[in-house]
């Protein structure tokens, strides 16, 4: 198991090509010519540097470059390119910002990487209907800039400025999910190019209703399929009203139990909290050092409230009472945008703060999600495990959803430590599974968690997923080696 | 087309048995004995009266009785019974409260009806995790009674006191969906018995996390599958905090446009409205007559606000301003539970109020859902169509979701009128499709809208749905003749 993510192609399906990391791309000449005929020569690259840029994401999974990278400009080109790959039996790997965390874009069986970032139009916006349609080159920050004067926004925020279509493909969520839901709740329709080039509109062409009971939920099936069922070339998303007022706060707790208990009570009180983020003492100390802050080094909650000025005041008043009941410290408030951004900057720099704990280190962020009541138990066990394993892994999480990340800081030149990290991540996932949780709340299965998915859903669940995959992708060309 | 819903079996798959409505059940004797061996003789019925009770729902679709009805007590029995039907190639039809509106339980190819109402346990409740697991015999009102002292509730409310597992199967929603989402947003896990008797846990056995990015969303695939993929024997649902305060209001508008414009502005203002229901002038007049009220006969909104006393006051203040801007009347308020219930009784008696428009009539409630901005247009067109067709069809709808129903009142002994109604319902659905909407927001496809589903999702969408059906139900035994 340990070397699975260090060696290209191990664990992948029987291969169209070998597993070695070759400097020379090995595509049939005819295939490259056919790709060039669709998008023009400048939009096809087989150069090593370009291929290597497209063979990895932000995870610790080793780079597995594709054999070629293509830059289509529209769905017709994507369809034609897919048809060519299908004809030649060559893998297809969708790529946009490359900000994934589980090796989702690595080309473990080589093939053609579809870089979709030049399809960057916002193709439809209806402010009355709270709906927008975007191509894969549109990131969440770009969309929110575009929406700035409309009174609407798209709240799903995984941290990275990811492609919205990529976020649909990976079922992204993040800090605002406790109030606004994940991508599963906010995708209304998808345009998908299947492996053979056919173009599917999961909810019917051009449709953008808020609910439906018409037939099987194909949209829901593609959200979170990690590029293994088709290429998402357009996503229609549900927008939300921009809150008139936002207030953020930080408070420290005497224990993990107290911080989690506070979270449960805030939710039980029906307070429509927008964000409620947990940082353990290690993470808080790292953030202090990295961002020059002096918050108490203790289990900490970062909170954010959205609403009108008066409803936010009410939420804050109620939350303060609950915090006090749980032994939390006084709130450190941030009401103005600048102060709020500064406060959240500490939370958002958690990744770099963790890396700064050890010079020349790399990070691997693994995530699980459990029923909220199990959080104190699993966080306690995880602390003990980190200590016993001699690993550094500050914990930060979307506690309102029971979802947390352990940012494992390691020396990339030390294979023994990498192995210990993978073993730790597997133990963490199994701990979540034993507590009725999931092995990944938002990072996805990708390359490294396929064995855990099997433990999570069982043999029958896996068999049905495999059969559904075969329906959509009979030649197993779509992002092979991922999820299943 | 016109006779499709008046004749058993028309449009169904090639039949295991004929189409006639037979007084004598036609199951092999061995099969009945095998069913009796699992659940005991008293829990198998082949009597005509019982079978007829199970052969129809609340729609105008003709009764198609199954050949036998069985009452299993637990999932093991369901699994064994399904295995027997699978072996004999006999259709399986799940049944709980029979409150569907699109003929979902009619046994168009005969077969065995599984009445699941004796599986009525609430098998798990975690108030800290906002999760509950129920069997098919548990209705939404029973669950909310059970939860009364916990501070939690399950808000999805389709009107009828339906089985929660049935609501998952049909992707139910209703009046609270604008704030709390539909069943698609509130089902965390399902236990499903497949046609061959295998037991699937869509999110893994016993799991109940709030979010996951692990593999394909099997839960989402079964929600809304209308019993065509498997029998739902347990549903794990997401609970919500009971609101501390609730206030309801009614106000009249000069036009449909004004009522819808008001709705859009309420949503754009970010007011977390719990219910916002539209009644057209015909519906409002009928409700006045039926419930002895004297509301203005005009396009009307019924609204409900949930929160703390002060946040509700704030929501009300904001909404009143928006109502005034749109020419709406002063609010008629209902703050106390009794007054609120009386106000909503008018809305909830819409069905009977509509029937009272014509003595000895029956009703058929057809539903569509469109982008909210299209509501004024489609309601106007629908009014014209009703007039030209000489039909009575008051309109009532979940306007915050763009979803509305037309309650078609007709003489059940007049086949020409029944035909005009079906033609009207098809025109209404096509009007919704032409406006980027869906042919059903919440009633489902059932028997009567299969041709419309094809128009909605296209040939490729239908082909993929059919292939997914084949994965789960290779012998086409699960509730045949529905959806596809």
Short mmCIF file of C-alpha atoms in Angstrom, two decimals, chain A residues 288 400 431:
data_model
loop_
_atom_site.label_atom_id
_atom_site.label_comp_id
_atom_site.label_asym_id
_atom_site.label_seq_id
_atom_site.Cartn_x
_atom_site.Cartn_y
_atom_site.Cartn_z
CA UNK A 288 -0.18 32.81 15.67
CA UNK A 400 -20.63 22.47 11.80
CA UNK A 431 -11.47 5.69 12.61
#
